[in-house]
Amino acid sequence: AQSVTQPDIHITVSEGASLELRCNYSYGATPYLFWYVQSPGQGLQLLLKYFSGDTLVQGIKGFEAEFKRSQSSFNLRKPSVHWSDAAEYFCAVGSNSGYALNFGKGTSLLVTP
Amino acid sequence: SQTIHQWPATLVQPVGSPLSLECTVEGTSNPNLYWYRQAAGRGLQLLFYSVGIGQISSEVPQNLSASRPQDRQFILSSKKLLLSDSGFYLCAWSVAGARDEQFFGPGTRLTVL
């Protein structure tokens, strides 16, 4: 069965610093991978997705993620964090069959001045 | 463009009362529809999904039920709410199941007292 692990529950970074949020997945075949962001009291917004091809994918708001099959990882990165990036971030994995996406438990990002 | 609506935005209900949450999608036909519940620190739990009118699949046995009376309408219900039903309920839609991104509504905050 698919599963997603986000090892960091909370992360604090200074504004302007770089950011990396970790995501590890467990899935036998090539996964479909997603990163979502959720502001407090809001729904989830898709940041980026990986289906196949280039393992470095670009998303909205200056985010990127790299798929590393050997490490079963899909880490999210941003070179310079803005205060507005403070939110909850979710990694999710899908498959070529079925309907459910499996979500990690999320990483809460705090941005300090 | 496609939009997804949920109402109400917030709801406070006594234990034992009924529940009806509604979700509608605009701008697409025959979407896959999903209900998730989000509890603090537990990520997103898929409750139900639907691939067509009248077709409902339950992921987790519980006090809730779902219905899809129209192509772009998805309803989450309960006959008698429990305290444990409190949470943030998110509706989502997708084109093609778990290999496709899901688009989320703004959510409903349910508090059962």
PDB file of C-alpha atoms in Angstrom:
ATOM      1  CA  ALA A   1       0.000   0.000   0.000  1.00  0.00           C
ATOM      2  CA  GLN A   2       1.073   3.551  -0.578  1.00  0.00           C
ATOM      3  CA  SER A   3       2.196   5.714   2.294  1.00  0.00           C
ATOM      4  CA  VAL A   4       3.704   9.132   2.747  1.00  0.00           C
ATOM      5  CA  THR A   5       5.945  10.344   5.544  1.00  0.00           C
ATOM      6  CA  GLN A   6       6.688  13.945   6.317  1.00  0.00           C
ATOM      7  CA  PRO A   7       9.316  13.684   9.044  1.00  0.00           C
ATOM      8  CA  ASP A   8       9.142  17.287  10.188  1.00  0.00           C
ATOM      9  CA  ILE A   9       6.000  18.351  12.012  1.00  0.00           C
ATOM     10  CA  HIS A  10       7.150  21.952  12.448  1.00  0.00           C
ATOM     11  CA  ILE A  11       9.843  23.964  10.709  1.00  0.00           C
ATOM     12  CA  THR A  12      10.907  27.525  11.454  1.00  0.00           C
ATOM     13  CA  VAL A  13      12.937  29.570   8.988  1.00  0.00           C
ATOM     14  CA  SER A  14      13.917  33.196   8.783  1.00  0.00           C
ATOM     15  CA  GLU A  15      12.471  35.326   6.029  1.00  0.00           C
ATOM     16  CA  GLY A  16      14.821  35.275   3.061  1.00  0.00           C
ATOM     17  CA  ALA A  17      16.379  31.956   4.030  1.00  0.00           C
ATOM     18  CA  SER A  18      16.125  28.838   1.935  1.00  0.00           C
ATOM     19  CA  LEU A  19      13.613  26.120   2.680  1.00  0.00           C
ATOM     20  CA  GLU A  20      13.469  22.378   2.215  1.00  0.00           C
ATOM     21  CA  LEU A  21      10.503  20.283   3.329  1.00  0.00           C
ATOM     22  CA  ARG A  22      11.006  16.561   3.315  1.00  0.00           C
ATOM     23  CA  CYS A  23       8.667  13.928   1.928  1.00  0.00           C
ATOM     24  CA  ASN A  24       9.290  10.191   1.678  1.00  0.00           C
ATOM     25  CA  TYR A  25       6.896   7.796   0.044  1.00  0.00           C
ATOM     26  CA  SER A  26       6.401   4.090  -0.102  1.00  0.00           C
ATOM     27  CA  TYR A  27       5.024   2.707  -3.329  1.00  0.00           C
ATOM     28  CA  GLY A  28       6.024  -0.161  -5.571  1.00  0.00           C
ATOM     29  CA  ALA A  29       5.626   1.483  -8.949  1.00  0.00           C
ATOM     30  CA  THR A  30       6.287   4.984 -10.196  1.00  0.00           C
ATOM     31  CA  PRO A  31       4.185   7.227  -8.014  1.00  0.00           C
ATOM     32  CA  TYR A  32       2.236  10.316  -8.827  1.00  0.00           C
ATOM     33  CA  LEU A  33       3.448  12.934  -6.361  1.00  0.00           C
ATOM     34  CA  PHE A  34       1.946  16.201  -5.230  1.00  0.00           C
ATOM     35  CA  TRP A  35       2.655  19.061  -2.876  1.00  0.00           C
ATOM     36  CA  TYR A  36      -0.189  21.123  -1.480  1.00  0.00           C
ATOM     37  CA  VAL A  37      -0.229  24.198   0.735  1.00  0.00           C
ATOM     38  CA  GLN A  38      -2.946  25.122   3.218  1.00  0.00           C
ATOM     39  CA  SER A  39      -3.342  28.491   4.890  1.00  0.00           C
ATOM     40  CA  PRO A  40      -5.184  28.521   8.233  1.00  0.00           C
ATOM     41  CA  GLY A  41      -8.873  27.771   7.858  1.00  0.00           C
ATOM     42  CA  GLN A  42      -8.590  27.354   4.095  1.00  0.00           C
ATOM     43  CA  GLY A  43      -8.695  24.553   1.599  1.00  0.00           C
ATOM     44  CA  LEU A  44      -5.613  23.027  -0.014  1.00  0.00           C
ATOM     45  CA  GLN A  45      -3.912  24.586  -3.020  1.00  0.00           C
ATOM     46  CA  LEU A  46      -1.773  22.563  -5.380  1.00  0.00           C
ATOM     47  CA  LEU A  47       1.832  23.798  -5.540  1.00  0.00           C
ATOM     48  CA  LEU A  48       3.235  21.276  -7.989  1.00  0.00           C
ATOM     49  CA  LYS A  49       3.019  17.708  -9.187  1.00  0.00           C
ATOM     50  CA  TYR A  50       5.233  14.998 -10.627  1.00  0.00           C
ATOM     51  CA  PHE A  51       3.973  12.331 -12.981  1.00  0.00           C
ATOM     52  CA  SER A  52       6.978  11.449 -15.146  1.00  0.00           C
ATOM     53  CA  GLY A  53       9.853  12.985 -17.078  1.00  0.00           C
ATOM     54  CA  ASP A  54      12.126  15.642 -15.666  1.00  0.00           C
ATOM     55  CA  THR A  55      12.661  14.874 -11.988  1.00  0.00           C
ATOM     56  CA  LEU A  56      12.912  18.541 -11.040  1.00  0.00           C
ATOM     57  CA  VAL A  57       9.500  20.149 -11.227  1.00  0.00           C
ATOM     58  CA  GLN A  58       8.639  23.789 -10.910  1.00  0.00           C
ATOM     59  CA  GLY A  59       5.511  24.991  -9.199  1.00  0.00           C
ATOM     60  CA  ILE A  60       3.712  28.120  -8.263  1.00  0.00           C
ATOM     61  CA  LYS A  61       4.951  30.748  -5.804  1.00  0.00           C
ATOM     62  CA  GLY A  62       8.599  29.982  -6.562  1.00  0.00           C
ATOM     63  CA  PHE A  63       8.540  26.407  -5.230  1.00  0.00           C
ATOM     64  CA  GLU A  64      10.236  23.427  -6.793  1.00  0.00           C
ATOM     65  CA  ALA A  65      10.538  19.767  -5.889  1.00  0.00           C
ATOM     66  CA  GLU A  66      12.872  16.996  -6.919  1.00  0.00           C
ATOM     67  CA  PHE A  67      11.863  13.375  -7.358  1.00  0.00           C
ATOM     68  CA  LYS A  68      14.595  10.976  -6.274  1.00  0.00           C
ATOM     69  CA  ARG A  69      13.618   7.403  -6.929  1.00  0.00           C
ATOM     70  CA  SER A  70      16.686   5.953  -5.190  1.00  0.00           C
ATOM     71  CA  GLN A  71      15.733   7.747  -1.984  1.00  0.00           C
ATOM     72  CA  SER A  72      11.963   7.471  -2.386  1.00  0.00           C
ATOM     73  CA  SER A  73      11.799  11.189  -1.768  1.00  0.00           C
ATOM     74  CA  PHE A  74      10.060  14.217  -3.186  1.00  0.00           C
ATOM     75  CA  ASN A  75      11.377  17.177  -1.214  1.00  0.00           C
ATOM     76  CA  LEU A  76       9.974  20.655  -1.650  1.00  0.00           C
ATOM     77  CA  ARG A  77      12.352  23.597  -1.886  1.00  0.00           C
ATOM     78  CA  LYS A  78      12.303  27.357  -2.139  1.00  0.00           C
ATOM     79  CA  PRO A  79      15.458  29.484  -2.383  1.00  0.00           C
ATOM     80  CA  SER A  80      14.118  32.461  -0.430  1.00  0.00           C
ATOM     81  CA  VAL A  81      11.132  32.257   1.882  1.00  0.00           C
ATOM     82  CA  HIS A  82       8.641  35.077   2.250  1.00  0.00           C
ATOM     83  CA  TRP A  83       6.510  35.704   5.340  1.00  0.00           C
ATOM     84  CA  SER A  84       3.430  34.817   3.280  1.00  0.00           C
ATOM     85  CA  ASP A  85       4.761  31.270   2.870  1.00  0.00           C
ATOM     86  CA  ALA A  86       3.867  30.483   6.477  1.00  0.00           C
ATOM     87  CA  ALA A  87       1.311  27.691   6.171  1.00  0.00           C
ATOM     88  CA  GLU A  88       0.811  23.930   6.401  1.00  0.00           C
ATOM     89  CA  TYR A  89       2.364  21.873   3.627  1.00  0.00           C
ATOM     90  CA  PHE A  90       1.177  18.445   2.590  1.00  0.00           C
ATOM     91  CA  CYS A  91       2.841  15.871   0.406  1.00  0.00           C
ATOM     92  CA  ALA A  92       0.581  13.333  -1.297  1.00  0.00           C
ATOM     93  CA  VAL A  93       1.043  10.229  -3.434  1.00  0.00           C
ATOM     94  CA  GLY A  94      -1.310   8.762  -5.977  1.00  0.00           C
ATOM     95  CA  SER A  95      -1.207   5.746  -8.225  1.00  0.00           C
ATOM     96  CA  ASN A  96      -2.255   4.524 -11.613  1.00  0.00           C
ATOM     97  CA  SER A  97      -5.193   2.728 -10.098  1.00  0.00           C
ATOM     98  CA  GLY A  98      -7.780   3.626  -7.527  1.00  0.00           C
ATOM     99  CA  TYR A  99      -9.014   7.018  -6.567  1.00  0.00           C
ATOM    100  CA  ALA A 100      -7.523   8.049  -3.263  1.00  0.00           C
ATOM    101  CA  LEU A 101      -4.506  10.226  -2.765  1.00  0.00           C
ATOM    102  CA  ASN A 102      -2.540   9.369   0.351  1.00  0.00           C
ATOM    103  CA  PHE A 103      -1.521  12.456   2.263  1.00  0.00           C
ATOM    104  CA  GLY A 104       1.268  12.925   4.738  1.00  0.00           C
ATOM    105  CA  LYS A 105       0.428  14.453   8.092  1.00  0.00           C
ATOM    106  CA  GLY A 106       1.776  17.800   7.043  1.00  0.00           C
ATOM    107  CA  THR A 107       4.601  20.157   7.978  1.00  0.00           C
ATOM    108  CA  SER A 108       3.773  23.453   9.605  1.00  0.00           C
ATOM    109  CA  LEU A 109       6.056  26.255   8.413  1.00  0.00           C
ATOM    110  CA  LEU A 110       6.705  29.310  10.562  1.00  0.00           C
ATOM    111  CA  VAL A 111       8.562  32.239   9.052  1.00  0.00           C
ATOM    112  CA  THR A 112      10.317  34.633  11.421  1.00  0.00           C
ATOM    113  CA  PRO A 113      11.338  38.219  10.599  1.00  0.00           C
TER     114      PRO A 113
ATOM    115  CA  SER B   1     -12.687  27.742 -15.220  1.00  0.00           C
ATOM    116  CA  GLN B   2     -13.671  25.254 -12.562  1.00  0.00           C
ATOM    117  CA  THR B   3     -14.721  26.266  -9.087  1.00  0.00           C
ATOM    118  CA  ILE B   4     -15.762  24.282  -6.051  1.00  0.00           C
ATOM    119  CA  HIS B   5     -18.063  25.543  -3.336  1.00  0.00           C
ATOM    120  CA  GLN B   6     -18.784  24.269   0.134  1.00  0.00           C
ATOM    121  CA  TRP B   7     -21.340  25.378   2.664  1.00  0.00           C
ATOM    122  CA  PRO B   8     -21.745  26.222   5.325  1.00  0.00           C
ATOM    123  CA  ALA B   9     -18.289  27.582   6.124  1.00  0.00           C
ATOM    124  CA  THR B  10     -18.728  26.952   9.832  1.00  0.00           C
ATOM    125  CA  LEU B  11     -21.245  24.970  11.815  1.00  0.00           C
ATOM    126  CA  VAL B  12     -21.822  24.351  15.499  1.00  0.00           C
ATOM    127  CA  GLN B  13     -24.153  21.479  16.265  1.00  0.00           C
ATOM    128  CA  PRO B  14     -25.220  19.634  19.435  1.00  0.00           C
ATOM    129  CA  VAL B  15     -24.470  15.962  19.903  1.00  0.00           C
ATOM    130  CA  GLY B  16     -27.216  13.820  18.434  1.00  0.00           C
ATOM    131  CA  SER B  17     -28.343  16.371  15.862  1.00  0.00           C
ATOM    132  CA  PRO B  18     -28.360  15.684  12.108  1.00  0.00           C
ATOM    133  CA  LEU B  19     -25.811  17.012   9.654  1.00  0.00           C
ATOM    134  CA  SER B  20     -25.830  18.015   6.029  1.00  0.00           C
ATOM    135  CA  LEU B  21     -22.809  19.526   4.315  1.00  0.00           C
ATOM    136  CA  GLU B  22     -22.985  20.398   0.664  1.00  0.00           C
ATOM    137  CA  CYS B  23     -20.374  20.611  -2.035  1.00  0.00           C
ATOM    138  CA  THR B  24     -20.889  21.711  -5.622  1.00  0.00           C
ATOM    139  CA  VAL B  25     -18.506  21.948  -8.541  1.00  0.00           C
ATOM    140  CA  GLU B  26     -18.856  24.265 -11.518  1.00  0.00           C
ATOM    141  CA  GLY B  27     -17.180  24.251 -14.880  1.00  0.00           C
ATOM    142  CA  THR B  28     -16.618  20.539 -15.349  1.00  0.00           C
ATOM    143  CA  SER B  29     -18.652  17.428 -16.063  1.00  0.00           C
ATOM    144  CA  ASN B  30     -18.594  13.997 -14.450  1.00  0.00           C
ATOM    145  CA  PRO B  31     -15.881  14.820 -11.920  1.00  0.00           C
ATOM    146  CA  ASN B  32     -14.659  12.398  -9.299  1.00  0.00           C
ATOM    147  CA  LEU B  33     -15.733  13.834  -5.955  1.00  0.00           C
ATOM    148  CA  TYR B  34     -14.224  13.330  -2.520  1.00  0.00           C
ATOM    149  CA  TRP B  35     -14.951  14.097   1.121  1.00  0.00           C
ATOM    150  CA  TYR B  36     -12.017  14.400   3.510  1.00  0.00           C
ATOM    151  CA  ARG B  37     -11.869  15.109   7.204  1.00  0.00           C
ATOM    152  CA  GLN B  38      -8.924  16.917   8.687  1.00  0.00           C
ATOM    153  CA  ALA B  39      -8.199  16.665  12.386  1.00  0.00           C
ATOM    154  CA  ALA B  40      -5.371  18.549  14.046  1.00  0.00           C
ATOM    155  CA  GLY B  41      -2.050  16.770  13.638  1.00  0.00           C
ATOM    156  CA  ARG B  42      -3.573  13.896  11.692  1.00  0.00           C
ATOM    157  CA  GLY B  43      -3.466  15.064   8.120  1.00  0.00           C
ATOM    158  CA  LEU B  44      -6.322  14.341   5.742  1.00  0.00           C
ATOM    159  CA  GLN B  45      -8.503  11.276   6.041  1.00  0.00           C
ATOM    160  CA  LEU B  46     -10.488  10.254   2.990  1.00  0.00           C
ATOM    161  CA  LEU B  47     -14.072   9.535   4.002  1.00  0.00           C
ATOM    162  CA  PHE B  48     -15.938   8.967   0.742  1.00  0.00           C
ATOM    163  CA  TYR B  49     -15.428   9.249  -2.960  1.00  0.00           C
ATOM    164  CA  SER B  50     -17.772   9.128  -5.916  1.00  0.00           C
ATOM    165  CA  VAL B  51     -17.118   8.449  -9.579  1.00  0.00           C
ATOM    166  CA  GLY B  52     -20.656   9.147 -10.748  1.00  0.00           C
ATOM    167  CA  ILE B  53     -24.226   9.962  -9.763  1.00  0.00           C
ATOM    168  CA  GLY B  54     -25.414   7.605  -7.063  1.00  0.00           C
ATOM    169  CA  GLN B  55     -22.029   5.861  -6.832  1.00  0.00           C
ATOM    170  CA  ILE B  56     -20.487   6.217  -3.398  1.00  0.00           C
ATOM    171  CA  SER B  57     -17.497   4.418  -1.943  1.00  0.00           C
ATOM    172  CA  SER B  58     -16.757   4.566   1.754  1.00  0.00           C
ATOM    173  CA  GLU B  59     -13.181   4.451   2.939  1.00  0.00           C
ATOM    174  CA  VAL B  60     -13.759   4.440   6.663  1.00  0.00           C
ATOM    175  CA  PRO B  61     -16.759   2.954   8.501  1.00  0.00           C
ATOM    176  CA  GLN B  62     -18.275   5.616  10.675  1.00  0.00           C
ATOM    177  CA  ASN B  63     -21.233   7.691  11.650  1.00  0.00           C
ATOM    178  CA  LEU B  64     -21.347   9.556   8.353  1.00  0.00           C
ATOM    179  CA  SER B  65     -22.815   8.931   4.915  1.00  0.00           C
ATOM    180  CA  ALA B  66     -22.512  10.578   1.539  1.00  0.00           C
ATOM    181  CA  SER B  67     -24.760  11.016  -1.458  1.00  0.00           C
ATOM    182  CA  ARG B  68     -24.418  12.332  -4.975  1.00  0.00           C
ATOM    183  CA  PRO B  69     -27.853  13.285  -6.231  1.00  0.00           C
ATOM    184  CA  GLN B  70     -26.539  15.266  -9.201  1.00  0.00           C
ATOM    185  CA  ASP B  71     -23.416  15.136 -11.314  1.00  0.00           C
ATOM    186  CA  ARG B  72     -21.707  18.048  -9.586  1.00  0.00           C
ATOM    187  CA  GLN B  73     -23.237  17.853  -6.141  1.00  0.00           C
ATOM    188  CA  PHE B  74     -21.849  15.875  -3.232  1.00  0.00           C
ATOM    189  CA  ILE B  75     -23.479  15.802   0.187  1.00  0.00           C
ATOM    190  CA  LEU B  76     -22.112  14.601   3.501  1.00  0.00           C
ATOM    191  CA  SER B  77     -24.693  13.632   6.107  1.00  0.00           C
ATOM    192  CA  SER B  78     -25.213  12.200   9.516  1.00  0.00           C
ATOM    193  CA  LYS B  79     -28.370  11.233  11.341  1.00  0.00           C
ATOM    194  CA  LYS B  80     -26.878  11.746  14.793  1.00  0.00           C
ATOM    195  CA  LEU B  81     -23.636  13.621  15.337  1.00  0.00           C
ATOM    196  CA  LEU B  82     -21.001  12.461  17.786  1.00  0.00           C
ATOM    197  CA  LEU B  83     -18.397  14.590  19.543  1.00  0.00           C
ATOM    198  CA  SER B  84     -15.758  12.786  17.496  1.00  0.00           C
ATOM    199  CA  ASP B  85     -17.308  14.119  14.282  1.00  0.00           C
ATOM    200  CA  SER B  86     -15.862  17.561  14.993  1.00  0.00           C
ATOM    201  CA  GLY B  87     -13.262  18.621  12.465  1.00  0.00           C
ATOM    202  CA  PHE B  88     -12.567  20.411   9.227  1.00  0.00           C
ATOM    203  CA  TYR B  89     -14.340  18.835   6.267  1.00  0.00           C
ATOM    204  CA  LEU B  90     -12.950  19.287   2.810  1.00  0.00           C
ATOM    205  CA  CYS B  91     -14.581  18.469  -0.488  1.00  0.00           C
ATOM    206  CA  ALA B  92     -12.420  17.903  -3.549  1.00  0.00           C
ATOM    207  CA  TRP B  93     -12.785  16.968  -7.195  1.00  0.00           C
ATOM    208  CA  SER B  94     -10.539  15.473  -9.831  1.00  0.00           C
ATOM    209  CA  VAL B  95     -10.725  14.431 -13.442  1.00  0.00           C
ATOM    210  CA  ALA B  96      -9.132  11.015 -13.333  1.00  0.00           C
ATOM    211  CA  GLY B  97      -8.710   9.363  -9.966  1.00  0.00           C
ATOM    212  CA  ALA B  98      -5.505   8.897  -8.045  1.00  0.00           C
ATOM    213  CA  ARG B  99      -3.174   9.677 -10.927  1.00  0.00           C
ATOM    214  CA  ASP B 100      -4.581  13.159 -11.101  1.00  0.00           C
ATOM    215  CA  GLU B 101      -4.415  16.181  -8.852  1.00  0.00           C
ATOM    216  CA  GLN B 102      -7.392  16.953  -6.677  1.00  0.00           C
ATOM    217  CA  PHE B 103      -8.822  20.434  -6.320  1.00  0.00           C
ATOM    218  CA  PHE B 104     -10.136  21.391  -2.922  1.00  0.00           C
ATOM    219  CA  GLY B 105     -12.975  23.517  -1.695  1.00  0.00           C
ATOM    220  CA  PRO B 106     -12.633  26.058   1.119  1.00  0.00           C
ATOM    221  CA  GLY B 107     -13.807  23.603   3.775  1.00  0.00           C
ATOM    222  CA  THR B 108     -16.397  23.496   6.550  1.00  0.00           C
ATOM    223  CA  ARG B 109     -15.423  23.781  10.193  1.00  0.00           C
ATOM    224  CA  LEU B 110     -17.764  21.553  12.202  1.00  0.00           C
ATOM    225  CA  THR B 111     -17.883  21.747  15.980  1.00  0.00           C
ATOM    226  CA  VAL B 112     -20.040  19.252  17.832  1.00  0.00           C
ATOM    227  CA  LEU B 113     -20.829  20.229  21.410  1.00  0.00           C
TER     228      LEU B 113
END
